[in-house]
Short mmCIF file of C-alpha atoms and ligand atoms in Angstrom, two decimals:
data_model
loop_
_atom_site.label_atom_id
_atom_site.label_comp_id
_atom_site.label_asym_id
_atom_site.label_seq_id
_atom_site.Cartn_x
_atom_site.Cartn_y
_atom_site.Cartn_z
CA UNK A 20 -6.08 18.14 -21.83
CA UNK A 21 -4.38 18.87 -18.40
CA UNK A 22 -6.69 20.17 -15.77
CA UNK A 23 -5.37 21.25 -12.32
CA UNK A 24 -6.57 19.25 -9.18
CA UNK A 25 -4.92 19.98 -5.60
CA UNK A 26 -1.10 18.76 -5.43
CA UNK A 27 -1.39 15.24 -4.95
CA UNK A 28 0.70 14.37 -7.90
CA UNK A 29 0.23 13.46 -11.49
CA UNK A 30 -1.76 10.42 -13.47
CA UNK A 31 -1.74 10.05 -17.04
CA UNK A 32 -5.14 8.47 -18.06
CA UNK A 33 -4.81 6.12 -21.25
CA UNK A 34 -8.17 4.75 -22.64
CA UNK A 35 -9.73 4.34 -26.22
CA UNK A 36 -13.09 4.84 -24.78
CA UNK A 37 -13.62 8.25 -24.49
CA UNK A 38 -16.22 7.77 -21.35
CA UNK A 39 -13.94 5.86 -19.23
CA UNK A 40 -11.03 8.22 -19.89
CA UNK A 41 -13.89 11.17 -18.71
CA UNK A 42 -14.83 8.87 -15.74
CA UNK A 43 -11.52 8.07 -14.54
CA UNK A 44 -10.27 11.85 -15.05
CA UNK A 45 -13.44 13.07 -13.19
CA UNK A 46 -12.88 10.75 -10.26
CA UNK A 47 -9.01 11.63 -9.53
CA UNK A 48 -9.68 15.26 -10.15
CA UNK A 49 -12.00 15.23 -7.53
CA UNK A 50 -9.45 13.20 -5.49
CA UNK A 51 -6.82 15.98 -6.04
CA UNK A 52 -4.49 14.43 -9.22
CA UNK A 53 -3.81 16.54 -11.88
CA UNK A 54 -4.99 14.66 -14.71
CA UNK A 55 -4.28 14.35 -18.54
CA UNK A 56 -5.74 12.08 -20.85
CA UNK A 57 -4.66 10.81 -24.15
CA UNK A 58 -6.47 8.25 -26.69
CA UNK A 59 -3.90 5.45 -27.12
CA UNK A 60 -0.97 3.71 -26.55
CA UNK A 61 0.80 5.47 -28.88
CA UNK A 62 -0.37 9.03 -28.02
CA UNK A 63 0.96 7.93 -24.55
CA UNK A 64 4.10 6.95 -25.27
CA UNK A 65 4.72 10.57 -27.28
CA UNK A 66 3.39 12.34 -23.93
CA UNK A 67 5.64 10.10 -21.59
CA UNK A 68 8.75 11.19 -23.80
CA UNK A 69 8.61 14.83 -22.55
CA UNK A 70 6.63 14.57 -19.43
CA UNK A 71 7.80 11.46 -17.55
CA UNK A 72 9.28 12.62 -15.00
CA UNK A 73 6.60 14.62 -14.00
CA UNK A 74 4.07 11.38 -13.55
CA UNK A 75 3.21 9.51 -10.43
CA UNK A 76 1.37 7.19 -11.42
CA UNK A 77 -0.15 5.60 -15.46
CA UNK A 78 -3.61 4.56 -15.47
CA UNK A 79 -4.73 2.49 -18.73
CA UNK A 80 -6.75 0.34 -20.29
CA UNK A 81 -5.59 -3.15 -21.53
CA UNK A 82 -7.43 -3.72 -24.81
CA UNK A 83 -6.13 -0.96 -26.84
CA UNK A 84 -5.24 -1.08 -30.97
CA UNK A 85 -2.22 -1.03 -31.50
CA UNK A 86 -0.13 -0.70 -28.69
CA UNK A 87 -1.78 -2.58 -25.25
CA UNK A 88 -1.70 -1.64 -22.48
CA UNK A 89 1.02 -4.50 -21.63
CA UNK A 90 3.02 -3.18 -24.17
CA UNK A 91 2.83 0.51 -22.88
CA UNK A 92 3.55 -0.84 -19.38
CA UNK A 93 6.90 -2.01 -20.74
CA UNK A 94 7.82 0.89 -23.12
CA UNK A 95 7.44 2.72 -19.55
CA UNK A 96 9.42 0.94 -17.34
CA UNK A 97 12.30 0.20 -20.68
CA UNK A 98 12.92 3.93 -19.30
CA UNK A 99 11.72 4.31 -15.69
CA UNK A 100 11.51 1.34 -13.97
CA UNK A 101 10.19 2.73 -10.77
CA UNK A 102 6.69 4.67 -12.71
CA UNK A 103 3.77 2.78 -11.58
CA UNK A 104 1.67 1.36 -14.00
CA UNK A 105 -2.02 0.59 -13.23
CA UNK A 106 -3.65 -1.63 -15.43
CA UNK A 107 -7.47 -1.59 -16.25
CA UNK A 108 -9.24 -5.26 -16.82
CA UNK A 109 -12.71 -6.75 -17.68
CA UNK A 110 -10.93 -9.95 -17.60
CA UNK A 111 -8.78 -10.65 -14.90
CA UNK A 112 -7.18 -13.76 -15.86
CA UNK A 113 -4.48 -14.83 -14.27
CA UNK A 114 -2.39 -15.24 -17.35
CA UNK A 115 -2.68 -11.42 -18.06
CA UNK A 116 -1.33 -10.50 -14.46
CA UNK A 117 1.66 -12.61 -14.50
CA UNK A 118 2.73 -11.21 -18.08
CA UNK A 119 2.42 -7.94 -16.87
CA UNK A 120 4.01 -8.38 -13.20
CA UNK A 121 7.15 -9.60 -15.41
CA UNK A 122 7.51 -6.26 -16.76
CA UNK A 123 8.03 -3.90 -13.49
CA UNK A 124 5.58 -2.09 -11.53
CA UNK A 125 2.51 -2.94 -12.25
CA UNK A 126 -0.64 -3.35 -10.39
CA UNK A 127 -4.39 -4.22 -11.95
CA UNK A 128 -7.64 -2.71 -10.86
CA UNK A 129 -10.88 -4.74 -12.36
CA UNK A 130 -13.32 -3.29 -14.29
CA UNK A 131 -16.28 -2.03 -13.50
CA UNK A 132 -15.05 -0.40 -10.02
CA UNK A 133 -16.59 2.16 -8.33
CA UNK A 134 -15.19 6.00 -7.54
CA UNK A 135 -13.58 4.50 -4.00
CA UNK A 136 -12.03 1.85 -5.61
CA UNK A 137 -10.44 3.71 -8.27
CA UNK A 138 -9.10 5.80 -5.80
CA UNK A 139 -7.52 3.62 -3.88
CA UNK A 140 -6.19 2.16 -6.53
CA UNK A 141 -4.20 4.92 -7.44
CA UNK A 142 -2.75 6.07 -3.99
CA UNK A 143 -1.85 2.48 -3.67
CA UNK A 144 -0.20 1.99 -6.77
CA UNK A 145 1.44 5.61 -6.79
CA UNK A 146 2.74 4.86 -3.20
CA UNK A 147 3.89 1.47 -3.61
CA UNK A 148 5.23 1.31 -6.75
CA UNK A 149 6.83 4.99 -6.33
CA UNK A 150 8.98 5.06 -3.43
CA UNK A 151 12.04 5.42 -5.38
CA UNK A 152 10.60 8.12 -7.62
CA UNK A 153 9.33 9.89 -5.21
CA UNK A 154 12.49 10.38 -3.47
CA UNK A 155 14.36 11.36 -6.42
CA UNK A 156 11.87 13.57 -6.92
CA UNK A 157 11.84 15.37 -3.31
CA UNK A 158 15.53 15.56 -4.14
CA UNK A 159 15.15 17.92 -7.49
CA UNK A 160 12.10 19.44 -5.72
CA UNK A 161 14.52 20.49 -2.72
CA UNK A 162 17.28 21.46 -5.74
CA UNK A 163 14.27 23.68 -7.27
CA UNK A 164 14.28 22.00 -10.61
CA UNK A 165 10.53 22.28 -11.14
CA UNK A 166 9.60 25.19 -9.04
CA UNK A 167 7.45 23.61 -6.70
CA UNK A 168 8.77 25.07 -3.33
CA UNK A 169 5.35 26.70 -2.90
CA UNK A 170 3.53 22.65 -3.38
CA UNK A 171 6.11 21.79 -0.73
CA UNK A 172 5.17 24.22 1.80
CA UNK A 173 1.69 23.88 1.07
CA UNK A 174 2.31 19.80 1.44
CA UNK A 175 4.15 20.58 4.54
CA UNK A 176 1.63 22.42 6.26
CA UNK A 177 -1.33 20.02 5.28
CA UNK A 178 1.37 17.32 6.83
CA UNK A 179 1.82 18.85 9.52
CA UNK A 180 -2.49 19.20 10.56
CA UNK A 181 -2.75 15.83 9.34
CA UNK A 182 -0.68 14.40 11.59
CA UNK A 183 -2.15 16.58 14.84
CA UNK A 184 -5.58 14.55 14.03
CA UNK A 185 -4.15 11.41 14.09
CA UNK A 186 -6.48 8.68 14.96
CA UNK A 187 -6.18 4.64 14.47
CA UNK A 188 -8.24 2.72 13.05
CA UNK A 189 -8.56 -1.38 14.52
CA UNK A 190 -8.98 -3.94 12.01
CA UNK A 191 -9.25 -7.16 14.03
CA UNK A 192 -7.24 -10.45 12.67
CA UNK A 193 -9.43 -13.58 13.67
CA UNK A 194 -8.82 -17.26 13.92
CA UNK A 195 -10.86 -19.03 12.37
CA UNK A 196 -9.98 -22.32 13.56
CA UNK A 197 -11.78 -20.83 17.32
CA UNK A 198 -13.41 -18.13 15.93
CA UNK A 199 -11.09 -15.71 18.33
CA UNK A 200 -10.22 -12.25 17.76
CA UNK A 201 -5.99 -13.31 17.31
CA UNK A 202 -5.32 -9.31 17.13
CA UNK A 203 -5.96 -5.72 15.73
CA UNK A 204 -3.86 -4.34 13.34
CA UNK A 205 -3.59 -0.20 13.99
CA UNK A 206 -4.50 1.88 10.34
CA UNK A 207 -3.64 5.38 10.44
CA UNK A 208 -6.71 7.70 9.90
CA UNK A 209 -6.81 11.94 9.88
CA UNK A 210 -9.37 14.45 9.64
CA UNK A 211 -7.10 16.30 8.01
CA UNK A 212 -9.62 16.55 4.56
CA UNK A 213 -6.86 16.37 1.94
CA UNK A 214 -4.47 14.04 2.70
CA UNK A 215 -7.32 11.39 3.95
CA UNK A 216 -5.77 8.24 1.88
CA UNK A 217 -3.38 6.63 4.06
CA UNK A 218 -0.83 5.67 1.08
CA UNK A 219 -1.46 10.15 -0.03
CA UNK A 220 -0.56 10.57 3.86
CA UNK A 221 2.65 8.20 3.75
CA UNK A 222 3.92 9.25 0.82
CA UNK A 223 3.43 12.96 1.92
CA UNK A 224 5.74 12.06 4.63
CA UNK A 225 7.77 10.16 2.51
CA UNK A 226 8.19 13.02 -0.40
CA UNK A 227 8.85 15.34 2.65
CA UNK A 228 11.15 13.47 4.91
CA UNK A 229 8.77 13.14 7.70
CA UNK A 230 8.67 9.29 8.17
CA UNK A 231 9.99 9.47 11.61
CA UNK A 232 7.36 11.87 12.93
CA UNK A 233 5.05 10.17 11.08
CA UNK A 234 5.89 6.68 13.00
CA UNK A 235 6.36 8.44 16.21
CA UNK A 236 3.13 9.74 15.85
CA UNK A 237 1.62 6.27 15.00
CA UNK A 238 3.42 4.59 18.14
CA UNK A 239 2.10 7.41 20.60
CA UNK A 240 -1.48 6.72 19.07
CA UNK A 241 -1.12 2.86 19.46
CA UNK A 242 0.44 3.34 23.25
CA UNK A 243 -2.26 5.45 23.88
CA UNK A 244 -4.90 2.69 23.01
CA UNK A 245 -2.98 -0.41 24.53
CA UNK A 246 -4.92 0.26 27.81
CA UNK A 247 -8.50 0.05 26.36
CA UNK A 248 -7.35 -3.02 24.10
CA UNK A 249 -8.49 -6.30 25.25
CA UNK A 250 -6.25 -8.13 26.96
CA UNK A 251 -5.51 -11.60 25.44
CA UNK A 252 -5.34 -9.81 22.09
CA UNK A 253 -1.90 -8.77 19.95
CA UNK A 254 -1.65 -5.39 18.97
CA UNK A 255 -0.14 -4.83 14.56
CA UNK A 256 1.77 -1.74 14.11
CA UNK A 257 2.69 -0.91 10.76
CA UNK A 258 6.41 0.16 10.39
CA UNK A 259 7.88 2.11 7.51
CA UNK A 260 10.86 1.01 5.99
CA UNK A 261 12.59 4.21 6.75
CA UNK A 262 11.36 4.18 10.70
CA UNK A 263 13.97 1.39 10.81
CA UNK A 264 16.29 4.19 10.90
CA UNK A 265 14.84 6.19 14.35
CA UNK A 266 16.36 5.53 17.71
CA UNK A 267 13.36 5.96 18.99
CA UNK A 268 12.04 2.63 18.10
CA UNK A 269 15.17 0.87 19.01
CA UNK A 270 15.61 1.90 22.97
CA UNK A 271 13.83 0.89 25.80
CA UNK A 272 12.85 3.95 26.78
CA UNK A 273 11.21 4.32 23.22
CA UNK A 274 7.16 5.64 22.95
CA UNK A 275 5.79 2.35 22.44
CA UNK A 276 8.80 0.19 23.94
CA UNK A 277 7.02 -0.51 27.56
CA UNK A 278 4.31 -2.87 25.28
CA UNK A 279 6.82 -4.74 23.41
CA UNK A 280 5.41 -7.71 24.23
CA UNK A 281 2.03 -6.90 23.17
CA UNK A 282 3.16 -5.60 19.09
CA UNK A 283 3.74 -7.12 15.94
CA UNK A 284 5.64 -5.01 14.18
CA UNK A 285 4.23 -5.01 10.47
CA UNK A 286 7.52 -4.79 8.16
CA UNK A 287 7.16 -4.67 4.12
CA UNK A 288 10.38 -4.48 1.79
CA UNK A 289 8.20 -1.83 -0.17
CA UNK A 290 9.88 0.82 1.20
CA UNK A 291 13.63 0.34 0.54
CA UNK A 292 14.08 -2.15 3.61
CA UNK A 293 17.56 -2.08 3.77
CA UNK A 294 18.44 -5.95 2.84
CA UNK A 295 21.92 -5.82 4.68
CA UNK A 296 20.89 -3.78 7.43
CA UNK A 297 17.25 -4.96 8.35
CA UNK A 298 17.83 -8.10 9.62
CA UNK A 299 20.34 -6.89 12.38
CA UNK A 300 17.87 -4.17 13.09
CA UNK A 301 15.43 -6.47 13.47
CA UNK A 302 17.13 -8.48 15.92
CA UNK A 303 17.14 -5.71 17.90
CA UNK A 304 13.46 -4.81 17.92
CA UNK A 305 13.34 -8.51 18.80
CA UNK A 306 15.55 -8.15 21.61
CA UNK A 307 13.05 -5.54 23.15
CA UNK A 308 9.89 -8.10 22.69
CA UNK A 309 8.51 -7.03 19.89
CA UNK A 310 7.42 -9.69 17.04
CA UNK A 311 7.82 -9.38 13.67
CA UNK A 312 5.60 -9.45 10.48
CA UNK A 313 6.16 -9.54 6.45
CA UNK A 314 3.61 -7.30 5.48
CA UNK A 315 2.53 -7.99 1.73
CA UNK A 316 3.94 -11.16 0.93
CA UNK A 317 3.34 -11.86 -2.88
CA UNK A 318 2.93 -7.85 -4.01
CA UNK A 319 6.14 -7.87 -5.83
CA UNK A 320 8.29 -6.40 -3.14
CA UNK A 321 7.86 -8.49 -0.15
CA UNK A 322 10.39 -11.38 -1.50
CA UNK A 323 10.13 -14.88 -0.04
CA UNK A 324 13.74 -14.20 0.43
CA UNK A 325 12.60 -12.25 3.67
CA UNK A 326 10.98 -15.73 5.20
CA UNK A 327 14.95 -17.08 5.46
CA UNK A 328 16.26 -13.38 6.33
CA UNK A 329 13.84 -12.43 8.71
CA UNK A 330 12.08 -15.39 10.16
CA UNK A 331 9.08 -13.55 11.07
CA UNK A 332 6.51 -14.93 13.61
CA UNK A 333 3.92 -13.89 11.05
CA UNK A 334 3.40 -13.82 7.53
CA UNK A 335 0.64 -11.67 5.45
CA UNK A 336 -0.23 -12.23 2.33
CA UNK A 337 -1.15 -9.04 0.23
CA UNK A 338 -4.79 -9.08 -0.79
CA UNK A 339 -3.75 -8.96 -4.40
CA UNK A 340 -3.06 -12.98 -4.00
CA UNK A 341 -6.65 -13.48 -2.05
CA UNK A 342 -8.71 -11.48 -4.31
CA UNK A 343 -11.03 -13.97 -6.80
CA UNK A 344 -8.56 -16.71 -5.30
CA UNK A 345 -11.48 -19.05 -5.28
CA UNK A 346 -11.63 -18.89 -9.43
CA UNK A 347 -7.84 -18.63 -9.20
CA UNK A 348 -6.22 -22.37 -9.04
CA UNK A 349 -2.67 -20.62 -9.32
CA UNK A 350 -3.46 -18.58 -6.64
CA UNK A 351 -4.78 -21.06 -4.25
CA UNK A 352 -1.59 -23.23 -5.33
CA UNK A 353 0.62 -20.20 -4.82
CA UNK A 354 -0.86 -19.67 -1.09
CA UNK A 355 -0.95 -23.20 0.16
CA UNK A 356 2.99 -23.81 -0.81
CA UNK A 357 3.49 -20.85 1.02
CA UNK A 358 1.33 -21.89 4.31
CA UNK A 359 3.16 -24.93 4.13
CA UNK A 360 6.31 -23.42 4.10
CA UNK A 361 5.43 -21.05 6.75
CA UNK A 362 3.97 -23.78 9.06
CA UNK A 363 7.59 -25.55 8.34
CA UNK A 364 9.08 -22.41 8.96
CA UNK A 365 7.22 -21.97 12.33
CA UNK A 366 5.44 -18.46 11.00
CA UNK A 367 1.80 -18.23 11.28
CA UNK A 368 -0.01 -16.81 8.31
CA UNK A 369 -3.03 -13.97 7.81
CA UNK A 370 -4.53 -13.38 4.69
CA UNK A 371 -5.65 -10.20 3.69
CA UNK A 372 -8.58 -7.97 2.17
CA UNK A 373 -10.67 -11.16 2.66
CA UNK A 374 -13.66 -9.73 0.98
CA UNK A 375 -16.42 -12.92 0.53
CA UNK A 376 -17.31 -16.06 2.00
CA UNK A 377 -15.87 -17.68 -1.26
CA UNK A 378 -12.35 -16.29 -0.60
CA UNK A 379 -12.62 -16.70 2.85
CA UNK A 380 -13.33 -21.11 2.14
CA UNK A 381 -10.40 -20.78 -0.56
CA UNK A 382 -8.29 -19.53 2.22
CA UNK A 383 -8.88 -21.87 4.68
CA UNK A 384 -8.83 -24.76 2.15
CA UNK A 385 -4.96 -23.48 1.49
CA UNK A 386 -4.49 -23.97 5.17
CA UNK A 387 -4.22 -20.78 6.09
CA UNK A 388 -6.13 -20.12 9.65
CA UNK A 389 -5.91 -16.32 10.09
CA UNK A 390 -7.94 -14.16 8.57
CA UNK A 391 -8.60 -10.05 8.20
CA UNK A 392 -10.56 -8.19 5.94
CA UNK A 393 -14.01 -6.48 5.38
CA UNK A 394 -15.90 -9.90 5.41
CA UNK A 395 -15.31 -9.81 8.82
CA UNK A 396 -14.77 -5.75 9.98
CA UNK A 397 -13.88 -3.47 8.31
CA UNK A 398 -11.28 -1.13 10.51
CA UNK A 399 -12.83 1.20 12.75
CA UNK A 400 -12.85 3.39 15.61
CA UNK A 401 -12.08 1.23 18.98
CA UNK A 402 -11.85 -1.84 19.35
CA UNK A 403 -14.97 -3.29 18.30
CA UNK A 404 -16.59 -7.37 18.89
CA UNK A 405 -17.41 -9.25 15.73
P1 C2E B 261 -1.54 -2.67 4.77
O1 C2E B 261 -0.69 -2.60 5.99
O2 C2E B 261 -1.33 -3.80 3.86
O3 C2E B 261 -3.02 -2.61 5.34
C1 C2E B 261 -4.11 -3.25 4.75
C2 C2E B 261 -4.95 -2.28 3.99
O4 C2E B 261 -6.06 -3.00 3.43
C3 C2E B 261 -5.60 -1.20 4.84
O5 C2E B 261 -5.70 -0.05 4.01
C4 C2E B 261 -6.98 -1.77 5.14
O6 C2E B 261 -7.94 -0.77 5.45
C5 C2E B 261 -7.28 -2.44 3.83
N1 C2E B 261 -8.22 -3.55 3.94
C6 C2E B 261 -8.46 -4.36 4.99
N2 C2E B 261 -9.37 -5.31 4.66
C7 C2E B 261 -9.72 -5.09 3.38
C8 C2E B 261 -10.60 -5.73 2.46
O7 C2E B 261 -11.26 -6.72 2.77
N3 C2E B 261 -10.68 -5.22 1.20
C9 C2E B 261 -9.95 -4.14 0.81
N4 C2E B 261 -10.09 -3.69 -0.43
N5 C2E B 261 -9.09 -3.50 1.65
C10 C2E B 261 -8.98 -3.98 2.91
P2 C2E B 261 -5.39 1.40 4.53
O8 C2E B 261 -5.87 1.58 5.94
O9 C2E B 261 -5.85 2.34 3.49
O10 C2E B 261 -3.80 1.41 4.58
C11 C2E B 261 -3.06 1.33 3.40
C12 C2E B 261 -1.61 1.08 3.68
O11 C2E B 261 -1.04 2.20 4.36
C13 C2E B 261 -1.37 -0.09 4.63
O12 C2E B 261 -1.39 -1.31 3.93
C14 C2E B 261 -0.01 0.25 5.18
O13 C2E B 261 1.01 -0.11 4.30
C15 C2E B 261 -0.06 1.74 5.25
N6 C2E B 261 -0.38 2.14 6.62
C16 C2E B 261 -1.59 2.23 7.23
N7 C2E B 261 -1.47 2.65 8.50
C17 C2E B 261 -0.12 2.84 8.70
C18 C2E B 261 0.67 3.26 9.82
O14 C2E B 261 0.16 3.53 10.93
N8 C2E B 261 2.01 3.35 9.64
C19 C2E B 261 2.61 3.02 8.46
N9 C2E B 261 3.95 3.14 8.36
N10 C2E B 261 1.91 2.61 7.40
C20 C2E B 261 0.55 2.51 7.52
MG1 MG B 262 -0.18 -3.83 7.35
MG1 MG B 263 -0.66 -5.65 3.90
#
């Protein structure tokens, strides 16, 4: 049941229904997983018991006999905590996603979604959910253990071209209280045809020890732009959690130091954000002029704890608390506390991946005044008007 894709990694599909499993495998295939299927819960946990540590990522259907898909997400994580689960729903009820957030990493995609949303489902899961994994894994990869030197020259060369056609994308961040453009937040983009998924591209970097060209190669991009950037507008650089360890970003004389004053620096605790070193090194980047964001707030790894720790000038909440927030009353609860909080804690908030008009209200309603997502632009080439 396996069939061989590129070398992106490894999903096991769960479904009952034999379409969807044929869907789901023909979609990442074409994507570049390697893909195998099996008919159950139960069938899944007998495959995980010899193959685990070969999977990035579990896709699977809830409503299964037997064993659910709840259930399989916590036989999974009872012996890897760090193997990303990604859930399948026609119902999306809120009760369903906080009894499987309890057990580990797991993130939901609703049913019916379309090929591009499946596939971003499953970089983004695989990405953020795998961090850990995937470095233990580049470890026994670099030991030899499965053979894969060839994959990691391969990955390393495709790395490599990706990161000479760097482009950003610019997503803008608008107030709606004027109706401003606040900002642009800078998305990494390549032409490079196989690693095209900016969570594939990260983690590439990430499974090959390449952050810090990676970030450099962001910052030159983003100092490149500042020029043709409006000027009243801030500029939002994503940083990885392991750029926090390059000098580069720490003296003045750094790529993208000279526009300090112009950056948000985008900071998520996804990526192993050191808890006892991150706030002195962000008191540094401070110290330079740069401002500080919690990227992700309310995705599981971005802890309010961060708010006290960090005290960043902006909060964003990850679009997995915006999405359907209109038919969500937790939700909305969940994001006004924490725009209250923020406004008492003198942070100013954007919500994310606003997708409708009916999010967009709930949003505001919450008291939350800045907003980004495809309702408004999606991110593009330049700088664009709205
Ligand atoms: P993020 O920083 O949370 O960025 C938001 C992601 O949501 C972007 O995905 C953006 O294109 C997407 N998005 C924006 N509005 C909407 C919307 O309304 N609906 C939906 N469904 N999605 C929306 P993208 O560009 O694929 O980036 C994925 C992640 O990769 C980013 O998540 C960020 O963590 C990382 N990333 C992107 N660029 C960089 C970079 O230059 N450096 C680093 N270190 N990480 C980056
Ligand atoms: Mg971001
Ligand atoms: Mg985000």
């Amino acid at each position: 049941m396996e069939r061989r894709g590129s070398h992106l990694g490894r999903v096991l599909v769960v479904d009952d229904d034999a379409a969807m499993r044929r869907l789901c495998s023909r979609i990442l295939v074409h994507e570049g997983w390697h893909v195998a299927t099996v008919n159950n819960g139960r069938e899944a946990v007998a495959y995980l018991a010899s193959e685990r540590e070969q999977l990035d990522c579990v896709l699977s259907d809830i409503q299964m006999p037997e064993l659910d898909g709840f259930a399989l997400a916590a036989a999974v994580h009872a012996d890897d905590a760090d193997l990303p689960v990604l859930l399948m729903t026609g119902d999306p009820s809120l009760d369903g996603a906080v009894k499987a957030m309890d057990s580990g990493a797991v993130s939901y995609i609703a049913k019916p979604f379309d090929q591009e949303q499946l596939a971003a489902a499953v970089a983004r899961a695989a990405r953020r959910h795998g961090t850990a994994r995937m470095r233990r894994r580049a470890e026994s990869v670099h030991r030899g253990l499965f053979g894969e030197t060839e994959d990691r020259d391969d990955l390393g060369r495709r790395l490599s071209a990706a990161l000479a056609q760097v482009w950003m994308a610019w997503q803008p961040i608008v107030d709606v209280s004027t109706g401003a453009i606040f900002a642009y937040e800078a998305l990494i983009r390549t032409e490079e045809p196989t690693l095209r998924r900016p969570d594939i591209l990260i983690g590439a970097a990430e499974r090959l020890g390449r952050i810090h060209d990676l970030g450099r190669t962001v910052r030159s991009a983003v100092a490149a732009a500042v020029a043709s950037a409006p000027p009243d507008v801030l500029l939002f650089v994503n940083v990885h959690g392991l750029e926090l360890t390059d000098e580069d970003l720490f003296t003045a004389s750094g790529i993208l130091s000279s526009h300090a004053s112009r950056v948000v620096l985008e900071i998520t605790e996804r990526t192993g954000l050191d808890p006892a070193v991150g706030p002195a090194r962000v008191a540094m980047l401070r110290k330079l002029g740069y401002r500080i964001a919690i990227d992700d707030l309310g995705a599981g790894y971005a802890a309010l704890g961060a708010l006290a720790t960090i005290e960043p000038e902006i909060v964003k909440l990850d679009m997995s608390l915006i999405r359907g927030i209109e038919e969500h009353p937790t939700k909305r609860r969940v994001v006004g506390a924490i725009a209250t909080l923020c406004r008492e804690l003198g942070s100013r908030v954007v919500a994310e991946g606003v997708e409708t008009l009916a999010e967009r209200d709930a949003v505001i309603d919450a008291g939350v005044e800045l907003i980004q997502g495809y309702l408004l632009a999606r991110p593009a080439r330049g700088f664009g008007a709205l």
